[in-house]
Amino acid sequence: MTAAPRRRMVPAYLATGGRSRPGTAGFDRLTVLFADRTEPPRELEPEHQRLWELLRPGALTVVEAAAHLCLPVSATVFLAADLVEAGCLRARAPIPRAQQTDRSIVERLLVGLRALR
């Protein structure tokens, strides 16, 4: 018999401090977060501390961090925004999708490669 999965003891809305909007705008679910300090920040709420410790070894997106913390993405955005404002985390915009290659360029490249034979 396996143990039941651990349930959250604190509702997600308490992790946001009851706020409806994060302090820092521009966070996407694919925003990349990484720790900016080597020392643990002082006087952090437990949820903020968990997020910082999760990101200490390397970078994660907001969605990945939310999954590890068992929090909704929206609540994780609040936590990340707080830590970015405090200087504990840095956030980088997601890498944009590559644009479709112009077919004429590929065809000219193919013609040029065939001419090399």
PDB file of N, CA and C in Angstrom, residues 16-110:
ATOM      1  N   THR A  16      -0.515  34.170  -2.128  1.00  0.00           N
ATOM      2  CA  THR A  16      -0.436  35.452  -2.835  1.00  0.00           C
ATOM      3  C   THR A  16      -0.661  36.627  -1.899  1.00  0.00           C
ATOM      4  N   GLY A  17      -0.962  36.366  -0.663  1.00  0.00           N
ATOM      5  CA  GLY A  17      -1.230  37.430   0.291  1.00  0.00           C
ATOM      6  C   GLY A  17      -2.565  38.109   0.052  1.00  0.00           C
ATOM      7  N   GLY A  18      -3.469  37.421  -0.649  1.00  0.00           N
ATOM      8  CA  GLY A  18      -4.789  37.971  -0.928  1.00  0.00           C
ATOM      9  C   GLY A  18      -4.817  39.002  -2.035  1.00  0.00           C
ATOM     10  N   ARG A  19      -3.673  39.212  -2.721  1.00  0.00           N
ATOM     11  CA  ARG A  19      -3.608  40.206  -3.791  1.00  0.00           C
ATOM     12  C   ARG A  19      -4.248  39.670  -5.068  1.00  0.00           C
ATOM     13  N   SER A  20      -4.711  40.586  -5.894  1.00  0.00           N
ATOM     14  CA  SER A  20      -5.321  40.172  -7.155  1.00  0.00           C
ATOM     15  C   SER A  20      -4.394  40.380  -8.346  1.00  0.00           C
ATOM     16  N   ARG A  21      -3.332  41.179  -8.158  1.00  0.00           N
ATOM     17  CA  ARG A  21      -2.367  41.420  -9.234  1.00  0.00           C
ATOM     18  C   ARG A  21      -0.961  41.410  -8.664  1.00  0.00           C
ATOM     19  N   PRO A  22      -0.021  40.771  -9.393  1.00  0.00           N
ATOM     20  CA  PRO A  22       1.367  40.793  -8.915  1.00  0.00           C
ATOM     21  C   PRO A  22       1.967  42.178  -9.080  1.00  0.00           C
ATOM     22  N   GLY A  23       3.004  42.458  -8.317  1.00  0.00           N
ATOM     23  CA  GLY A  23       3.647  43.761  -8.384  1.00  0.00           C
ATOM     24  C   GLY A  23       4.386  43.994  -9.683  1.00  0.00           C
ATOM     25  N   THR A  24       4.993  42.965 -10.245  1.00  0.00           N
ATOM     26  CA  THR A  24       5.752  43.090 -11.479  1.00  0.00           C
ATOM     27  C   THR A  24       4.907  42.585 -12.632  1.00  0.00           C
ATOM     28  N   ALA A  25       4.738  43.409 -13.625  1.00  0.00           N
ATOM     29  CA  ALA A  25       3.961  42.998 -14.800  1.00  0.00           C
ATOM     30  C   ALA A  25       4.866  42.286 -15.807  1.00  0.00           C
ATOM     31  N   GLY A  26       4.271  41.553 -16.702  1.00  0.00           N
ATOM     32  CA  GLY A  26       5.028  40.947 -17.784  1.00  0.00           C
ATOM     33  C   GLY A  26       5.441  39.506 -17.578  1.00  0.00           C
ATOM     34  N   PHE A  27       4.988  38.867 -16.532  1.00  0.00           N
ATOM     35  CA  PHE A  27       5.328  37.461 -16.340  1.00  0.00           C
ATOM     36  C   PHE A  27       4.419  36.596 -17.195  1.00  0.00           C
ATOM     37  N   ASP A  28       5.013  35.690 -17.912  1.00  0.00           N
ATOM     38  CA  ASP A  28       4.307  34.724 -18.732  1.00  0.00           C
ATOM     39  C   ASP A  28       4.513  33.373 -18.074  1.00  0.00           C
ATOM     40  N   ARG A  29       3.701  32.397 -18.432  1.00  0.00           N
ATOM     41  CA  ARG A  29       3.894  31.072 -17.844  1.00  0.00           C
ATOM     42  C   ARG A  29       5.197  30.432 -18.310  1.00  0.00           C
ATOM     43  N   LEU A  30       5.772  30.934 -19.409  1.00  0.00           N
ATOM     44  CA  LEU A  30       7.042  30.414 -19.906  1.00  0.00           C
ATOM     45  C   LEU A  30       8.228  31.320 -19.574  1.00  0.00           C
ATOM     46  N   THR A  31       8.007  32.312 -18.718  1.00  0.00           N
ATOM     47  CA  THR A  31       9.107  33.162 -18.259  1.00  0.00           C
ATOM     48  C   THR A  31      10.104  32.299 -17.500  1.00  0.00           C
ATOM     49  N   VAL A  32      11.380  32.490 -17.785  1.00  0.00           N
ATOM     50  CA  VAL A  32      12.437  31.692 -17.160  1.00  0.00           C
ATOM     51  C   VAL A  32      12.900  32.406 -15.889  1.00  0.00           C
ATOM     52  N   LEU A  33      12.914  31.672 -14.793  1.00  0.00           N
ATOM     53  CA  LEU A  33      13.314  32.201 -13.490  1.00  0.00           C
ATOM     54  C   LEU A  33      14.612  31.547 -13.049  1.00  0.00           C
ATOM     55  N   PHE A  34      15.482  32.333 -12.419  1.00  0.00           N
ATOM     56  CA  PHE A  34      16.683  31.748 -11.827  1.00  0.00           C
ATOM     57  C   PHE A  34      17.122  32.587 -10.640  1.00  0.00           C
ATOM     58  N   ALA A  35      17.758  31.906  -9.682  1.00  0.00           N
ATOM     59  CA  ALA A  35      18.185  32.562  -8.441  1.00  0.00           C
ATOM     60  C   ALA A  35      19.320  33.522  -8.746  1.00  0.00           C
ATOM     61  N   ASP A  36      19.281  34.679  -8.094  1.00  0.00           N
ATOM     62  CA  ASP A  36      20.279  35.715  -8.331  1.00  0.00           C
ATOM     63  C   ASP A  36      21.301  35.794  -7.207  1.00  0.00           C
ATOM     64  N   ARG A  37      21.087  35.060  -6.147  1.00  0.00           N
ATOM     65  CA  ARG A  37      21.980  35.096  -4.986  1.00  0.00           C
ATOM     66  C   ARG A  37      22.481  33.694  -4.679  1.00  0.00           C
ATOM     67  N   THR A  38      23.628  33.641  -4.028  1.00  0.00           N
ATOM     68  CA  THR A  38      24.127  32.349  -3.565  1.00  0.00           C
ATOM     69  C   THR A  38      23.733  32.110  -2.114  1.00  0.00           C
ATOM     70  N   GLU A  39      23.468  33.188  -1.392  1.00  0.00           N
ATOM     71  CA  GLU A  39      23.040  33.086   0.003  1.00  0.00           C
ATOM     72  C   GLU A  39      21.521  33.105   0.073  1.00  0.00           C
ATOM     73  N   PRO A  40      20.933  32.341   0.966  1.00  0.00           N
ATOM     74  CA  PRO A  40      19.470  32.384   1.075  1.00  0.00           C
ATOM     75  C   PRO A  40      18.999  33.737   1.596  1.00  0.00           C
ATOM     76  N   PRO A  41      17.946  34.276   0.994  1.00  0.00           N
ATOM     77  CA  PRO A  41      17.424  35.552   1.486  1.00  0.00           C
ATOM     78  C   PRO A  41      16.815  35.395   2.871  1.00  0.00           C
ATOM     79  N   ARG A  42      16.832  36.467   3.643  1.00  0.00           N
ATOM     80  CA  ARG A  42      16.295  36.424   5.000  1.00  0.00           C
ATOM     81  C   ARG A  42      14.860  36.899   5.022  1.00  0.00           C
ATOM     82  N   GLU A  43      14.159  36.479   6.065  1.00  0.00           N
ATOM     83  CA  GLU A  43      12.797  36.928   6.336  1.00  0.00           C
ATOM     84  C   GLU A  43      11.846  36.701   5.162  1.00  0.00           C
ATOM     85  N   LEU A  44      11.884  35.522   4.591  1.00  0.00           N
ATOM     86  CA  LEU A  44      10.958  35.179   3.516  1.00  0.00           C
ATOM     87  C   LEU A  44       9.825  34.314   4.062  1.00  0.00           C
ATOM     88  N   GLU A  45       8.676  34.442   3.434  1.00  0.00           N
ATOM     89  CA  GLU A  45       7.562  33.556   3.750  1.00  0.00           C
ATOM     90  C   GLU A  45       7.963  32.140   3.319  1.00  0.00           C
ATOM     91  N   PRO A  46       7.371  31.107   3.915  1.00  0.00           N
ATOM     92  CA  PRO A  46       7.745  29.740   3.565  1.00  0.00           C
ATOM     93  C   PRO A  46       7.590  29.414   2.074  1.00  0.00           C
ATOM     94  N   GLU A  47       6.533  29.917   1.439  1.00  0.00           N
ATOM     95  CA  GLU A  47       6.332  29.635   0.011  1.00  0.00           C
ATOM     96  C   GLU A  47       7.400  30.318  -0.834  1.00  0.00           C
ATOM     97  N   HIS A  48       7.782  31.532  -0.476  1.00  0.00           N
ATOM     98  CA  HIS A  48       8.848  32.234  -1.186  1.00  0.00           C
ATOM     99  C   HIS A  48      10.172  31.483  -1.016  1.00  0.00           C
ATOM    100  N   GLN A  49      10.426  31.017   0.186  1.00  0.00           N
ATOM    101  CA  GLN A  49      11.657  30.275   0.471  1.00  0.00           C
ATOM    102  C   GLN A  49      11.713  28.998  -0.356  1.00  0.00           C
ATOM    103  N   ARG A  50      10.589  28.296  -0.450  1.00  0.00           N
ATOM    104  CA  ARG A  50      10.553  27.061  -1.249  1.00  0.00           C
ATOM    105  C   ARG A  50      10.853  27.340  -2.708  1.00  0.00           C
ATOM    106  N   LEU A  51      10.300  28.424  -3.254  1.00  0.00           N
ATOM    107  CA  LEU A  51      10.553  28.778  -4.649  1.00  0.00           C
ATOM    108  C   LEU A  51      12.017  29.126  -4.850  1.00  0.00           C
ATOM    109  N   TRP A  52      12.589  29.922  -3.955  1.00  0.00           N
ATOM    110  CA  TRP A  52      13.989  30.291  -4.089  1.00  0.00           C
ATOM    111  C   TRP A  52      14.895  29.063  -4.023  1.00  0.00           C
ATOM    112  N   GLU A  53      14.631  28.156  -3.087  1.00  0.00           N
ATOM    113  CA  GLU A  53      15.441  26.943  -2.962  1.00  0.00           C
ATOM    114  C   GLU A  53      15.300  26.046  -4.185  1.00  0.00           C
ATOM    115  N   LEU A  54      14.114  26.025  -4.776  1.00  0.00           N
ATOM    116  CA  LEU A  54      13.882  25.229  -5.981  1.00  0.00           C
ATOM    117  C   LEU A  54      14.712  25.753  -7.145  1.00  0.00           C
ATOM    118  N   LEU A  55      14.877  27.066  -7.223  1.00  0.00           N
ATOM    119  CA  LEU A  55      15.586  27.681  -8.350  1.00  0.00           C
ATOM    120  C   LEU A  55      17.083  27.832  -8.105  1.00  0.00           C
ATOM    121  N   ARG A  56      17.530  27.573  -6.919  1.00  0.00           N
ATOM    122  CA  ARG A  56      18.952  27.735  -6.613  1.00  0.00           C
ATOM    123  C   ARG A  56      19.863  26.884  -7.503  1.00  0.00           C
ATOM    124  N   PRO A  57      19.555  25.613  -7.767  1.00  0.00           N
ATOM    125  CA  PRO A  57      20.459  24.820  -8.609  1.00  0.00           C
ATOM    126  C   PRO A  57      20.431  25.194 -10.094  1.00  0.00           C
ATOM    127  N   GLY A  58      19.350  25.797 -10.570  1.00  0.00           N
ATOM    128  CA  GLY A  58      19.268  26.137 -11.987  1.00  0.00           C
ATOM    129  C   GLY A  58      17.950  26.800 -12.333  1.00  0.00           C
ATOM    130  N   ALA A  59      17.801  27.127 -13.585  1.00  0.00           N
ATOM    131  CA  ALA A  59      16.639  27.867 -14.060  1.00  0.00           C
ATOM    132  C   ALA A  59      15.454  26.947 -14.346  1.00  0.00           C
ATOM    133  N   LEU A  60      14.254  27.480 -14.133  1.00  0.00           N
ATOM    134  CA  LEU A  60      13.000  26.808 -14.468  1.00  0.00           C
ATOM    135  C   LEU A  60      12.026  27.848 -14.994  1.00  0.00           C
ATOM    136  N   THR A  61      11.076  27.400 -15.782  1.00  0.00           N
ATOM    137  CA  THR A  61      10.008  28.296 -16.193  1.00  0.00           C
ATOM    138  C   THR A  61       9.001  28.409 -15.045  1.00  0.00           C
ATOM    139  N   VAL A  62       8.128  29.398 -15.151  1.00  0.00           N
ATOM    140  CA  VAL A  62       7.101  29.588 -14.124  1.00  0.00           C
ATOM    141  C   VAL A  62       6.231  28.339 -14.018  1.00  0.00           C
ATOM    142  N   VAL A  63       5.888  27.750 -15.148  1.00  0.00           N
ATOM    143  CA  VAL A  63       5.043  26.548 -15.159  1.00  0.00           C
ATOM    144  C   VAL A  63       5.738  25.386 -14.456  1.00  0.00           C
ATOM    145  N   GLU A  64       7.010  25.185 -14.739  1.00  0.00           N
ATOM    146  CA  GLU A  64       7.746  24.091 -14.101  1.00  0.00           C
ATOM    147  C   GLU A  64       7.843  24.307 -12.593  1.00  0.00           C
ATOM    148  N   ALA A  65       8.121  25.545 -12.197  1.00  0.00           N
ATOM    149  CA  ALA A  65       8.207  25.849 -10.765  1.00  0.00           C
ATOM    150  C   ALA A  65       6.866  25.606 -10.086  1.00  0.00           C
ATOM    151  N   ALA A  66       5.777  25.999 -10.738  1.00  0.00           N
ATOM    152  CA  ALA A  66       4.441  25.782 -10.173  1.00  0.00           C
ATOM    153  C   ALA A  66       4.167  24.306  -9.975  1.00  0.00           C
ATOM    154  N   ALA A  67       4.572  23.492 -10.938  1.00  0.00           N
ATOM    155  CA  ALA A  67       4.355  22.045 -10.821  1.00  0.00           C
ATOM    156  C   ALA A  67       5.143  21.466  -9.649  1.00  0.00           C
ATOM    157  N   HIS A  68       6.387  21.889  -9.481  1.00  0.00           N
ATOM    158  CA  HIS A  68       7.204  21.395  -8.367  1.00  0.00           C
ATOM    159  C   HIS A  68       6.656  21.840  -7.017  1.00  0.00           C
ATOM    160  N   LEU A  69       6.100  23.054  -6.972  1.00  0.00           N
ATOM    161  CA  LEU A  69       5.576  23.582  -5.721  1.00  0.00           C
ATOM    162  C   LEU A  69       4.143  23.154  -5.440  1.00  0.00           C
ATOM    163  N   CYS A  70       3.515  22.487  -6.411  1.00  0.00           N
ATOM    164  CA  CYS A  70       2.104  22.087  -6.304  1.00  0.00           C
ATOM    165  C   CYS A  70       1.208  23.308  -6.075  1.00  0.00           C
ATOM    166  N   LEU A  71       1.508  24.382  -6.797  1.00  0.00           N
ATOM    167  CA  LEU A  71       0.739  25.617  -6.729  1.00  0.00           C
ATOM    168  C   LEU A  71       0.187  25.935  -8.113  1.00  0.00           C
ATOM    169  N   PRO A  72      -0.905  26.679  -8.180  1.00  0.00           N
ATOM    170  CA  PRO A  72      -1.360  27.157  -9.488  1.00  0.00           C
ATOM    171  C   PRO A  72      -0.320  28.104 -10.092  1.00  0.00           C
ATOM    172  N   VAL A  73      -0.303  28.177 -11.402  1.00  0.00           N
ATOM    173  CA  VAL A  73       0.651  29.054 -12.088  1.00  0.00           C
ATOM    174  C   VAL A  73       0.445  30.499 -11.650  1.00  0.00           C
ATOM    175  N   SER A  74      -0.802  30.915 -11.496  1.00  0.00           N
ATOM    176  CA  SER A  74      -1.074  32.299 -11.105  1.00  0.00           C
ATOM    177  C   SER A  74      -0.477  32.626  -9.735  1.00  0.00           C
ATOM    178  N   ALA A  75      -0.536  31.705  -8.801  1.00  0.00           N
ATOM    179  CA  ALA A  75       0.052  31.944  -7.480  1.00  0.00           C
ATOM    180  C   ALA A  75       1.575  31.974  -7.568  1.00  0.00           C
ATOM    181  N   THR A  76       2.151  31.138  -8.420  1.00  0.00           N
ATOM    182  CA  THR A  76       3.600  31.115  -8.590  1.00  0.00           C
ATOM    183  C   THR A  76       4.094  32.419  -9.200  1.00  0.00           C
ATOM    184  N   VAL A  77       3.298  33.020 -10.079  1.00  0.00           N
ATOM    185  CA  VAL A  77       3.657  34.319 -10.660  1.00  0.00           C
ATOM    186  C   VAL A  77       3.775  35.366  -9.548  1.00  0.00           C
ATOM    187  N   PHE A  78       2.865  35.360  -8.582  1.00  0.00           N
ATOM    188  CA  PHE A  78       2.928  36.298  -7.466  1.00  0.00           C
ATOM    189  C   PHE A  78       4.207  36.093  -6.660  1.00  0.00           C
ATOM    190  N   LEU A  79       4.511  34.845  -6.355  1.00  0.00           N
ATOM    191  CA  LEU A  79       5.714  34.564  -5.566  1.00  0.00           C
ATOM    192  C   LEU A  79       6.968  34.999  -6.306  1.00  0.00           C
ATOM    193  N   ALA A  80       7.032  34.674  -7.611  1.00  0.00           N
ATOM    194  CA  ALA A  80       8.201  35.036  -8.410  1.00  0.00           C
ATOM    195  C   ALA A  80       8.337  36.551  -8.517  1.00  0.00           C
ATOM    196  N   ALA A  81       7.217  37.246  -8.708  1.00  0.00           N
ATOM    197  CA  ALA A  81       7.264  38.706  -8.814  1.00  0.00           C
ATOM    198  C   ALA A  81       7.785  39.331  -7.515  1.00  0.00           C
ATOM    199  N   ASP A  82       7.353  38.797  -6.396  1.00  0.00           N
ATOM    200  CA  ASP A  82       7.840  39.297  -5.105  1.00  0.00           C
ATOM    201  C   ASP A  82       9.349  39.113  -4.981  1.00  0.00           C
ATOM    202  N   LEU A  83       9.835  37.943  -5.365  1.00  0.00           N
ATOM    203  CA  LEU A  83      11.261  37.656  -5.245  1.00  0.00           C
ATOM    204  C   LEU A  83      12.097  38.453  -6.238  1.00  0.00           C
ATOM    205  N   VAL A  84      11.551  38.728  -7.423  1.00  0.00           N
ATOM    206  CA  VAL A  84      12.259  39.564  -8.392  1.00  0.00           C
ATOM    207  C   VAL A  84      12.370  40.992  -7.852  1.00  0.00           C
ATOM    208  N   GLU A  85      11.288  41.508  -7.287  1.00  0.00           N
ATOM    209  CA  GLU A  85      11.314  42.856  -6.715  1.00  0.00           C
ATOM    210  C   GLU A  85      12.286  42.952  -5.542  1.00  0.00           C
ATOM    211  N   ALA A  86      12.439  41.862  -4.793  1.00  0.00           N
ATOM    212  CA  ALA A  86      13.360  41.844  -3.648  1.00  0.00           C
ATOM    213  C   ALA A  86      14.806  41.625  -4.079  1.00  0.00           C
ATOM    214  N   GLY A  87      15.031  41.327  -5.352  1.00  0.00           N
ATOM    215  CA  GLY A  87      16.389  41.099  -5.839  1.00  0.00           C
ATOM    216  C   GLY A  87      16.908  39.697  -5.597  1.00  0.00           C
ATOM    217  N   CYS A  88      16.041  38.767  -5.269  1.00  0.00           N
ATOM    218  CA  CYS A  88      16.449  37.384  -4.997  1.00  0.00           C
ATOM    219  C   CYS A  88      16.416  36.518  -6.251  1.00  0.00           C
ATOM    220  N   LEU A  89      15.553  36.857  -7.185  1.00  0.00           N
ATOM    221  CA  LEU A  89      15.417  36.103  -8.435  1.00  0.00           C
ATOM    222  C   LEU A  89      15.568  37.047  -9.605  1.00  0.00           C
ATOM    223  N   ARG A  90      15.912  36.471 -10.740  1.00  0.00           N
ATOM    224  CA  ARG A  90      15.871  37.211 -11.998  1.00  0.00           C
ATOM    225  C   ARG A  90      14.944  36.465 -12.937  1.00  0.00           C
ATOM    226  N   ALA A  91      14.295  37.211 -13.795  1.00  0.00           N
ATOM    227  CA  ALA A  91      13.357  36.630 -14.751  1.00  0.00           C
ATOM    228  C   ALA A  91      13.781  37.041 -16.154  1.00  0.00           C
ATOM    229  N   ARG A  92      13.651  36.103 -17.078  1.00  0.00           N
ATOM    230  CA  ARG A  92      13.982  36.356 -18.478  1.00  0.00           C
ATOM    231  C   ARG A  92      12.775  35.994 -19.311  1.00  0.00           C
ATOM    232  N   ALA A  93      12.478  36.806 -20.292  1.00  0.00           N
ATOM    233  CA  ALA A  93      11.335  36.537 -21.169  1.00  0.00           C
ATOM    234  C   ALA A  93      11.537  35.204 -21.872  1.00  0.00           C
ATOM    235  N   PRO A  94      10.448  34.514 -22.200  1.00  0.00           N
ATOM    236  CA  PRO A  94      10.594  33.241 -22.911  1.00  0.00           C
ATOM    237  C   PRO A  94      11.210  33.446 -24.289  1.00  0.00           C
ATOM    238  N   ILE A  95      11.888  32.433 -24.753  1.00  0.00           N
ATOM    239  CA  ILE A  95      12.493  32.492 -26.085  1.00  0.00           C
ATOM    240  C   ILE A  95      11.370  32.430 -27.114  1.00  0.00           C
ATOM    241  N   PRO A  96      11.307  33.410 -28.030  1.00  0.00           N
ATOM    242  CA  PRO A  96      10.213  33.392 -29.002  1.00  0.00           C
ATOM    243  C   PRO A  96      10.349  32.237 -29.985  1.00  0.00           C
ATOM    244  N   ARG A  97       9.217  31.852 -30.525  1.00  0.00           N
ATOM    245  CA  ARG A  97       9.240  30.785 -31.517  1.00  0.00           C
ATOM    246  C   ARG A  97       9.981  31.242 -32.757  1.00  0.00           C
ATOM    247  N   ALA A  98      10.659  30.309 -33.387  1.00  0.00           N
ATOM    248  CA  ALA A  98      11.362  30.620 -34.626  1.00  0.00           C
ATOM    249  C   ALA A  98      10.344  30.890 -35.725  1.00  0.00           C
ATOM    250  N   GLN A  99      10.674  31.856 -36.571  1.00  0.00           N
ATOM    251  CA  GLN A  99       9.788  32.146 -37.683  1.00  0.00           C
ATOM    252  C   GLN A  99      10.010  31.127 -38.779  1.00  0.00           C
ATOM    253  N   GLN A 100       8.991  30.950 -39.583  1.00  0.00           N
ATOM    254  CA  GLN A 100       9.082  29.994 -40.671  1.00  0.00           C
ATOM    255  C   GLN A 100      10.102  30.493 -41.690  1.00  0.00           C
ATOM    256  N   THR A 101      10.918  29.587 -42.195  1.00  0.00           N
ATOM    257  CA  THR A 101      11.945  29.917 -43.167  1.00  0.00           C
ATOM    258  C   THR A 101      11.311  30.177 -44.525  1.00  0.00           C
ATOM    259  N   ASP A 102      11.847  31.172 -45.210  1.00  0.00           N
ATOM    260  CA  ASP A 102      11.366  31.496 -46.546  1.00  0.00           C
ATOM    261  C   ASP A 102      11.733  30.350 -47.490  1.00  0.00           C
ATOM    262  N   ARG A 103      10.746  29.811 -48.155  1.00  0.00           N
ATOM    263  CA  ARG A 103      10.948  28.648 -49.023  1.00  0.00           C
ATOM    264  C   ARG A 103      11.917  28.951 -50.161  1.00  0.00           C
ATOM    265  N   SER A 104      11.913  30.166 -50.687  1.00  0.00           N
ATOM    266  CA  SER A 104      12.796  30.503 -51.813  1.00  0.00           C
ATOM    267  C   SER A 104      14.267  30.421 -51.408  1.00  0.00           C
ATOM    268  N   ILE A 105      14.568  30.783 -50.158  1.00  0.00           N
ATOM    269  CA  ILE A 105      15.954  30.691 -49.687  1.00  0.00           C
ATOM    270  C   ILE A 105      16.402  29.235 -49.642  1.00  0.00           C
ATOM    271  N   VAL A 106      15.551  28.357 -49.146  1.00  0.00           N
ATOM    272  CA  VAL A 106      15.888  26.935 -49.067  1.00  0.00           C
ATOM    273  C   VAL A 106      16.068  26.354 -50.465  1.00  0.00           C
ATOM    274  N   GLU A 107      15.216  26.746 -51.398  1.00  0.00           N
ATOM    275  CA  GLU A 107      15.340  26.246 -52.774  1.00  0.00           C
ATOM    276  C   GLU A 107      16.637  26.729 -53.416  1.00  0.00           C
ATOM    277  N   ARG A 108      17.013  27.991 -53.214  1.00  0.00           N
ATOM    278  CA  ARG A 108      18.274  28.498 -53.770  1.00  0.00           C
ATOM    279  C   ARG A 108      19.467  27.791 -53.144  1.00  0.00           C
ATOM    280  N   LEU A 109      19.380  27.499 -51.833  1.00  0.00           N
ATOM    281  CA  LEU A 109      20.456  26.763 -51.163  1.00  0.00           C
ATOM    282  C   LEU A 109      20.591  25.374 -51.754  1.00  0.00           C
ATOM    283  N   LEU A 110      19.489  24.725 -51.999  1.00  0.00           N
ATOM    284  CA  LEU A 110      19.504  23.385 -52.591  1.00  0.00           C
ATOM    285  C   LEU A 110      20.113  23.403 -53.987  1.00  0.00           C
TER     286      LEU A 110
END
